[in-house]
mmCIF file of C-alpha atoms in Angstrom:
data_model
loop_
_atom_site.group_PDB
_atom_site.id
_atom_site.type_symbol
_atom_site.label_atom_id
_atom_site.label_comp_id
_atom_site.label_asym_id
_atom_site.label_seq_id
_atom_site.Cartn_x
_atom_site.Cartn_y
_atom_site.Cartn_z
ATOM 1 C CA UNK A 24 -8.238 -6.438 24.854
ATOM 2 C CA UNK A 25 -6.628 -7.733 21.694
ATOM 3 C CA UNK A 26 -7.576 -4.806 19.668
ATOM 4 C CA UNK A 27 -6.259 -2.487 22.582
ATOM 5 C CA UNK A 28 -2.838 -4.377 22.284
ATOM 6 C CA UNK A 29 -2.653 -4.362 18.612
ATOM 7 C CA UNK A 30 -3.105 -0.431 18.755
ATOM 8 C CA UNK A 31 -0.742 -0.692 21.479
ATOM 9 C CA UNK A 32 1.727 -2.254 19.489
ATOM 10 C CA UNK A 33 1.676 0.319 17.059
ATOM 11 C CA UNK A 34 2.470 3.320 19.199
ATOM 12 C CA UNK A 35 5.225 1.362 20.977
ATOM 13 C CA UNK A 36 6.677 0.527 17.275
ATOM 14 C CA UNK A 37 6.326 4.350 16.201
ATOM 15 C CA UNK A 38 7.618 5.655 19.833
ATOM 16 C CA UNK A 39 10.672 3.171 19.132
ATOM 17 C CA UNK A 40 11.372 5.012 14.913
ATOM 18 C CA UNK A 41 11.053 8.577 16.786
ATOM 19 C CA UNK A 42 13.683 7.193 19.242
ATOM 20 C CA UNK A 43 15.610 6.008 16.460
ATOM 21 C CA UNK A 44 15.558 9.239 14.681
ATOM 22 C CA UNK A 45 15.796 11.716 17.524
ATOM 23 C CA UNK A 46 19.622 10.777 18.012
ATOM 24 C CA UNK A 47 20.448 11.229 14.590
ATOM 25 C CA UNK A 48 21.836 14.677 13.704
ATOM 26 C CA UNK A 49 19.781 16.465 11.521
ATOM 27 C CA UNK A 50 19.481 19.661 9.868
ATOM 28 C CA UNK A 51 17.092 22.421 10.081
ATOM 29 C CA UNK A 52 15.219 21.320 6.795
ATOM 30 C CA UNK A 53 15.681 17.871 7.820
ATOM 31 C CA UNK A 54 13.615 18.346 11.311
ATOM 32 C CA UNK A 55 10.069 18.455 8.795
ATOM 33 C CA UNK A 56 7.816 16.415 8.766
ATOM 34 C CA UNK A 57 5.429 15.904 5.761
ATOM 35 C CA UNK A 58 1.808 15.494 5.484
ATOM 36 C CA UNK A 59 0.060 13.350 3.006
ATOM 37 C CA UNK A 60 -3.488 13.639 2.871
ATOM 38 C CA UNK A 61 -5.365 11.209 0.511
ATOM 39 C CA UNK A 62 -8.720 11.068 -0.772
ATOM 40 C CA UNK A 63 -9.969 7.918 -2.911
ATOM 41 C CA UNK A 64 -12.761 6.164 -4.695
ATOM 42 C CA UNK A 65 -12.442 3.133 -5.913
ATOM 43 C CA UNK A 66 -15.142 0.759 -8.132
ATOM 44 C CA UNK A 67 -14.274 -2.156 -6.433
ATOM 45 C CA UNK A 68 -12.155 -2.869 -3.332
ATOM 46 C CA UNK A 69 -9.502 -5.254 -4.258
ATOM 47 C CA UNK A 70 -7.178 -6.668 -1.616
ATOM 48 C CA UNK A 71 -4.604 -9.664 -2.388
ATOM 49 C CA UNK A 72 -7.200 -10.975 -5.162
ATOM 50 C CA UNK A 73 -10.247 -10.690 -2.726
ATOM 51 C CA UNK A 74 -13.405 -8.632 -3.745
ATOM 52 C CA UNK A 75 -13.868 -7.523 -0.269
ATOM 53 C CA UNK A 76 -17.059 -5.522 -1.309
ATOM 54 C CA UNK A 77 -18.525 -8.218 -3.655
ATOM 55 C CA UNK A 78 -18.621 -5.371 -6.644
ATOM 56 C CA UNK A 79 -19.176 -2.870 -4.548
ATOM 57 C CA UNK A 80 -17.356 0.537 -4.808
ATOM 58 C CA UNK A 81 -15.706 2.069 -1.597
ATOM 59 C CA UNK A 82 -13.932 5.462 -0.410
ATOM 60 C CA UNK A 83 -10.680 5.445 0.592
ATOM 61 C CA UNK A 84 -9.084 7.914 2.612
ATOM 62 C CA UNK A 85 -5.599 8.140 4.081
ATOM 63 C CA UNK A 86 -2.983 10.310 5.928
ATOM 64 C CA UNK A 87 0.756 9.973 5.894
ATOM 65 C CA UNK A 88 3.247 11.436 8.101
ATOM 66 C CA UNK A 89 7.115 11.522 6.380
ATOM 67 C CA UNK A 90 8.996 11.795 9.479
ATOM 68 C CA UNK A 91 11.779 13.939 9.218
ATOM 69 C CA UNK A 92 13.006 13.119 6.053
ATOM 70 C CA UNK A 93 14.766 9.997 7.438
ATOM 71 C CA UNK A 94 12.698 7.098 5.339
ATOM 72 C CA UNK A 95 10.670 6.528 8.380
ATOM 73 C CA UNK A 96 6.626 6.946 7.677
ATOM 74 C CA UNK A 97 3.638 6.371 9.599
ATOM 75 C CA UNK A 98 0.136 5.978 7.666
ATOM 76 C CA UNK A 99 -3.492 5.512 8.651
ATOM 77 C CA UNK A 100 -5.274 3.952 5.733
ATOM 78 C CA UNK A 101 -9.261 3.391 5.915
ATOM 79 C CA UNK A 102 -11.868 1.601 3.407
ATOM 80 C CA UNK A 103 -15.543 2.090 3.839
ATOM 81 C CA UNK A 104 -18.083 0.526 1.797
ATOM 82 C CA UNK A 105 -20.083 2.526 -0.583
ATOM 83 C CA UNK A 106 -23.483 -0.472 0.158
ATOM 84 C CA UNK A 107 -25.037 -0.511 3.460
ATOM 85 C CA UNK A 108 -24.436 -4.638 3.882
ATOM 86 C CA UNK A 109 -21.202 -4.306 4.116
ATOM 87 C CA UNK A 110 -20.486 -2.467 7.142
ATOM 88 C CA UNK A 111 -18.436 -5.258 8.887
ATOM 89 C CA UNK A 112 -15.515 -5.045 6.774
ATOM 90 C CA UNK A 113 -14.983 -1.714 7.193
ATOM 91 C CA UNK A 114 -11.472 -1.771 7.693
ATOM 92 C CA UNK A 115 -8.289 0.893 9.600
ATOM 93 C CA UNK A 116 -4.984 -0.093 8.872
ATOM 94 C CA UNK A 117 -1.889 1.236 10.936
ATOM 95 C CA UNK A 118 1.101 1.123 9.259
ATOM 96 C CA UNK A 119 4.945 2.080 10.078
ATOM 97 C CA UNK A 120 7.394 1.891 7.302
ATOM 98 C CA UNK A 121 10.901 2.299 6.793
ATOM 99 C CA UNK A 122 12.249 2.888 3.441
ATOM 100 C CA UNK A 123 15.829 3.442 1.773
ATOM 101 C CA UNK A 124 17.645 3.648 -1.397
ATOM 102 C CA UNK A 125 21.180 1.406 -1.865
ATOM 103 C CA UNK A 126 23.673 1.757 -4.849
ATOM 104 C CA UNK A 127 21.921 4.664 -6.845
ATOM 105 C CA UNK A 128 23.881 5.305 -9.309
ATOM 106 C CA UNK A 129 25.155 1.333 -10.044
ATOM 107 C CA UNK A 130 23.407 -1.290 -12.243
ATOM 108 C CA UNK A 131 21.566 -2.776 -9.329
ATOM 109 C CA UNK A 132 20.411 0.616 -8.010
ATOM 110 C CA UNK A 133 18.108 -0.926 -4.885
ATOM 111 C CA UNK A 134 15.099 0.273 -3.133
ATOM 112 C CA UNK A 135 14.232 -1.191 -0.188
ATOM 113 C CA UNK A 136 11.333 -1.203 2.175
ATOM 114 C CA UNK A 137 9.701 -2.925 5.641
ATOM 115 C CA UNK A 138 6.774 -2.454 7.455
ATOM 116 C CA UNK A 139 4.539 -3.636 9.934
ATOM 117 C CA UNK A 140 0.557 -3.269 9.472
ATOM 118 C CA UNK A 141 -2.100 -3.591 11.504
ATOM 119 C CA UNK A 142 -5.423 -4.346 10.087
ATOM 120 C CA UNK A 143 -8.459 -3.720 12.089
ATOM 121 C CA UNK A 144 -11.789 -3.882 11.882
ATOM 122 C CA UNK A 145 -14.151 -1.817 13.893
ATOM 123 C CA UNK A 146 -17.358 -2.764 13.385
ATOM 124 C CA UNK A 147 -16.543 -6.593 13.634
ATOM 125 C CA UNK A 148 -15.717 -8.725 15.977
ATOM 126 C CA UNK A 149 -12.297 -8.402 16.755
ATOM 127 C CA UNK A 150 -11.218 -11.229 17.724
ATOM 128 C CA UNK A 151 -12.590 -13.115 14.333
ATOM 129 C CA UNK A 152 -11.241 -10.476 12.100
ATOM 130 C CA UNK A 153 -8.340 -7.871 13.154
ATOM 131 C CA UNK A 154 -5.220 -9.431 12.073
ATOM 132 C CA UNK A 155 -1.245 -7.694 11.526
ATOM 133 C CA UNK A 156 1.371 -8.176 9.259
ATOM 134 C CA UNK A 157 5.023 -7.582 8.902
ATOM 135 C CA UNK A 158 6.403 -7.469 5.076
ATOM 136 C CA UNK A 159 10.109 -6.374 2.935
ATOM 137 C CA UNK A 160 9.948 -4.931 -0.532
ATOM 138 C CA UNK A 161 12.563 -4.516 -2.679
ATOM 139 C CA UNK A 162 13.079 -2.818 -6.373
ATOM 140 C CA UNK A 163 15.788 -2.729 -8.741
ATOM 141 C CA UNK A 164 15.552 1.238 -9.957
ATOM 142 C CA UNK A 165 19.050 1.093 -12.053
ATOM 143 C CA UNK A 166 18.090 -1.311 -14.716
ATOM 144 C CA UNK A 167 19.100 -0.419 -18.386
ATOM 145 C CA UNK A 168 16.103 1.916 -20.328
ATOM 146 C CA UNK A 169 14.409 0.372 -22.899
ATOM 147 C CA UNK A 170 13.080 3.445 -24.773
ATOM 148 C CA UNK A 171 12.376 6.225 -22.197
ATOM 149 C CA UNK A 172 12.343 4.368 -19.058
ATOM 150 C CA UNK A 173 13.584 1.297 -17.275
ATOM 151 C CA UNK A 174 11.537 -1.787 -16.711
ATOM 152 C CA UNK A 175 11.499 -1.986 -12.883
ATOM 153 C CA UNK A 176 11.027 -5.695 -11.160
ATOM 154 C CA UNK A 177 9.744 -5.857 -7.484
ATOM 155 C CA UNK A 178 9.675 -8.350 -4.813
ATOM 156 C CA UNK A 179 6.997 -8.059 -1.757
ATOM 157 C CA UNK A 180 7.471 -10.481 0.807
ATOM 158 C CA UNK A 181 5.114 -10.318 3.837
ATOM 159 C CA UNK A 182 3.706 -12.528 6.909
ATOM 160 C CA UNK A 183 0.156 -12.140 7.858
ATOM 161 C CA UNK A 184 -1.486 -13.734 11.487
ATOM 162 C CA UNK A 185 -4.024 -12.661 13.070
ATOM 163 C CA UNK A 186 -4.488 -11.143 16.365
ATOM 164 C CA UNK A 187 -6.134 -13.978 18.687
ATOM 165 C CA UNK A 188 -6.413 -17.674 18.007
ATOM 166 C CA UNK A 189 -10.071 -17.463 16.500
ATOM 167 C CA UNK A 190 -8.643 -15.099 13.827
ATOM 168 C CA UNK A 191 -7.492 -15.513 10.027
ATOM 169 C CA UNK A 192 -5.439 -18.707 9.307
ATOM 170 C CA UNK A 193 -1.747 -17.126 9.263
ATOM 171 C CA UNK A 194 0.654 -17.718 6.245
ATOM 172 C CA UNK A 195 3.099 -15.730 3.578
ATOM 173 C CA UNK A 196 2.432 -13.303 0.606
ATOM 174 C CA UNK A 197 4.771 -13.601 -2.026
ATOM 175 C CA UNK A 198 4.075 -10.723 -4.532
ATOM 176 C CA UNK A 199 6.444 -10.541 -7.976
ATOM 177 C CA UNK A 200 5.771 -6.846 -9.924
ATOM 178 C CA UNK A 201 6.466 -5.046 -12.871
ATOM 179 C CA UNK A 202 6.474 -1.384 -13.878
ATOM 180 C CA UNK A 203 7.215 1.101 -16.335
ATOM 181 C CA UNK A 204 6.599 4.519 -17.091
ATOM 182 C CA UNK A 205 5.920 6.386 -19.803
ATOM 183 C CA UNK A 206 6.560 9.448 -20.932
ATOM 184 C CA UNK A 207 3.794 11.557 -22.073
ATOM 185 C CA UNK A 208 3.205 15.297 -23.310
ATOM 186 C CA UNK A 209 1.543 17.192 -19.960
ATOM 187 C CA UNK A 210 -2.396 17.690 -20.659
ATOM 188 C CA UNK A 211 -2.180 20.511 -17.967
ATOM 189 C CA UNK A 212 -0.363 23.672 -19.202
ATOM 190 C CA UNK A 213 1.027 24.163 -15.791
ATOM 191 C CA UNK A 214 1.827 20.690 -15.619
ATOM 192 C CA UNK A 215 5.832 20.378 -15.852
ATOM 193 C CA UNK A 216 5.780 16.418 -16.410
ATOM 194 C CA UNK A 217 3.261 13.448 -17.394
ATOM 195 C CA UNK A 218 3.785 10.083 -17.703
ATOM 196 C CA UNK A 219 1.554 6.912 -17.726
ATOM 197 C CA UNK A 220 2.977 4.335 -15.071
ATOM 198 C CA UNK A 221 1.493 0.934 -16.483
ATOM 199 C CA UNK A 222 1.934 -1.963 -13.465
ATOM 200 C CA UNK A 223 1.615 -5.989 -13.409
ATOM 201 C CA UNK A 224 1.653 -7.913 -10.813
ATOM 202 C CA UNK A 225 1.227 -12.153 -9.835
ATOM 203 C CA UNK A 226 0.713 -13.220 -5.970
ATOM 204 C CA UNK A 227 1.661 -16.234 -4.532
ATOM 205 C CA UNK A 228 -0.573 -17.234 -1.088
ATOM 206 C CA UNK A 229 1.409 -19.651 0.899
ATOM 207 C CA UNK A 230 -1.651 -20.715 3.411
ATOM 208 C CA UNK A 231 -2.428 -17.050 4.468
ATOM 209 C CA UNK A 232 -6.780 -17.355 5.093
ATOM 210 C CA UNK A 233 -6.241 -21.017 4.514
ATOM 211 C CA UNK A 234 -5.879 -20.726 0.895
ATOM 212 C CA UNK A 235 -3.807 -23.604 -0.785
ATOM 213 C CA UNK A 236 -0.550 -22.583 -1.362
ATOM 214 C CA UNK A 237 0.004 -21.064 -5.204
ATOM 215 C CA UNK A 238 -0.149 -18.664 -7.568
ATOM 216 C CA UNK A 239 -3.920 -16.679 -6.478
ATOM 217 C CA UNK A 240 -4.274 -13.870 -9.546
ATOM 218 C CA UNK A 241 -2.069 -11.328 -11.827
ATOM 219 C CA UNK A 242 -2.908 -8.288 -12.082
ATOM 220 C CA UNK A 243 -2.146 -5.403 -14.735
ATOM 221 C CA UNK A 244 -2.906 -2.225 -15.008
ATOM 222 C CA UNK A 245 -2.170 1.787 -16.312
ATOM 223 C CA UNK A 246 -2.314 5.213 -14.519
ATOM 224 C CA UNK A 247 -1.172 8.882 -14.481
ATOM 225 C CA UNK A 248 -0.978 11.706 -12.378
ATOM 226 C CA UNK A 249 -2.653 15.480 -12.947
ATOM 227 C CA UNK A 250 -0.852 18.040 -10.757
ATOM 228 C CA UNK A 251 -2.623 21.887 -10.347
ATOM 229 C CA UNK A 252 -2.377 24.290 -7.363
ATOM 230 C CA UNK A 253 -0.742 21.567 -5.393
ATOM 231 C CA UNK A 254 -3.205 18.913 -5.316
ATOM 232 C CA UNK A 255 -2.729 15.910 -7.446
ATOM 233 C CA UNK A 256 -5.654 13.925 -9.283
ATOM 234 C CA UNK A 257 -4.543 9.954 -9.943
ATOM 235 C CA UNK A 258 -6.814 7.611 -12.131
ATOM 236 C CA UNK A 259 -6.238 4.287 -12.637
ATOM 237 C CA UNK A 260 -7.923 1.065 -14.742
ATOM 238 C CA UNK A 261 -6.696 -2.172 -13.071
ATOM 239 C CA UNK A 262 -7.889 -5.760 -14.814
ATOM 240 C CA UNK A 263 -7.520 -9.186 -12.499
ATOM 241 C CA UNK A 264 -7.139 -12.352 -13.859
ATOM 242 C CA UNK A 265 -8.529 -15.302 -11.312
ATOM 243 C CA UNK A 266 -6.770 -18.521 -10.696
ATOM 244 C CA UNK A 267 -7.883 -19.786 -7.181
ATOM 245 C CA UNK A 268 -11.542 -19.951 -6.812
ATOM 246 C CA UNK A 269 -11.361 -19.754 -3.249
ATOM 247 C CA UNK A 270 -10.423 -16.182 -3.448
ATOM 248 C CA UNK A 271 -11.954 -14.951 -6.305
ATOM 249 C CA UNK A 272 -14.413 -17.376 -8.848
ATOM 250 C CA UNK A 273 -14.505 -14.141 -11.453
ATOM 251 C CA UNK A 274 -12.215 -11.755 -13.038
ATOM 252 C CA UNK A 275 -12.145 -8.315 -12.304
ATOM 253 C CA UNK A 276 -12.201 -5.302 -13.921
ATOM 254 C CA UNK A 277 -11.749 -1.978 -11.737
ATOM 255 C CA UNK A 278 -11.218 1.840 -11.962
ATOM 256 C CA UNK A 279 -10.604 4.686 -9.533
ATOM 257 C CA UNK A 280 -9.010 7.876 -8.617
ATOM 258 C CA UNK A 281 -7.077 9.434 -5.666
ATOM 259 C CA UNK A 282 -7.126 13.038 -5.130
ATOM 260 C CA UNK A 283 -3.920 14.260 -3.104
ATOM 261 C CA UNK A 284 -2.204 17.344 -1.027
ATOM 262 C CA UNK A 285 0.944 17.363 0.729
ATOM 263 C CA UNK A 286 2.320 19.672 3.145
ATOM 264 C CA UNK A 287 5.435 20.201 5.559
ATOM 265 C CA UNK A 288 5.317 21.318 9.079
ATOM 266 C CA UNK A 289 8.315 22.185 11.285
ATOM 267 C CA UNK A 290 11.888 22.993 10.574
ATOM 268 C CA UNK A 291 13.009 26.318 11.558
ATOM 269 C CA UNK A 292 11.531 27.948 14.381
#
């Protein structure tokens, strides 16, 4: 029953953005909706500092709806485990997000973002494992360049619980990021624009899993994007330095790759 709520919850929180955006005029362009379809592979799965696969790789695959070009999204993200022991954590997340730019052409140029996820786990035992989580993001975009491209600061703020009282120990994620991109020349002729997009990021764990509340791990890392025919082909190396034993004794070193399409559907009939 508490997995049938959670999944519940979801559809009552999309039902309620489709409400939301139905009584908002909107042109004919306007009445799309995009399609994100993501394929990924990843040498280790890392979540909030956890090796959730003990050094295990995992495929990823996802699908996003963009609904209506209004900043509302809805995703369904899963991670399955590339080893046979490690069926259990198999994981489907839910998510609904809402996302919008302030000031864009000022100083303090703001994105912002909320969502609520829910994180379940089929093969488990739901009540022990499926847990949700509501978080804010925020990014300042409109920061001076230094050399090509701005330095861009984040802020992730998010609440985690779990779904019945035998669940995960509930508590806050405070997570402080980094990026910049550079521009690069395009290694695919057809390729219009390249840049490498090099990230760092430190979490604070205030009690969520039961973890002592502090810093948990940093985390840097470097990617880039290869566009052809529409699809889009996104390595990354990621490196994770350790400081809480209790969720993660070891440093990590990771890799991957996401292959993507995205499509419209609607509009004018």
């Amino acid at each position: 029953m508490r997995k049938i709520w959670g999944i519940t919850s979801v559809a009552l929180c999309l039902w309620s953005c489709l409400a939301i955006v139905a009584v908002q005029p909107a042109s004919a362009e306007d009445r799309n909706v995009g399609i994100g379809l993501d394929m990924a592979y990843v040498s280790k799965y890392m979540w909030r500092g956890y090796d959730v696969y003990d050094d295990h790789g995992a495929f990823q695959p996802s699908i996003t709806f963009d609904l209506f070009q209004t900043g509302l999204s809805a995703n369904v993200w899963a991670s399955y485990a590339l080893e046979s022991s490690f069926e259990e954590l198999d994981e489907i997340d839910y998510t609904i997000a809402y996302e919008r730019s302030f000031f864009e052409d000022e100083l303090y140029a703001l994105d912002f973002g909320i969502n609520y996820i829910f994180y379940d786990f089929p093969n488990a035992n739901s009540d022990l494992s499926d847990s949700q989580e509501v978080g804010m993001s925020f990014a300042l975009t409109g920061l001076p360049e230094i050399g090509p491209s701005p330095i861009v600061p984040s802020y992730y703020v998010a609440y985690l619980w779990a779904m019945s009282s035998g669940g995960p120990e509930d508590g806050y994620y405070h997570i402080f990021g980094l990026s910049y991109d550079l521009p690069v020349p395009a290694l695919i002729p057809d390729q219009e624009e390249q840049c490498l997009a090099f990230s760092a990021d430190l979490t604070y764990n205030d009690g969520a899993f039961g973890v002592d509340s502090d810093f948990t791990h940093a985390t840097i890392g470097v990617g880039t994007d290869f566009e052809y025919q529409g699809f889009t082909l996104s390595p990354f190396l990621n490196y994770q330095f350790s400081f809480e034993d209790a969720v993660n004794d070891e440093d990590d070193f990771y890799a991957g790759f996401t292959v993507s399409y995205a499509f419209s559907i609607g509009g004018d009939a």
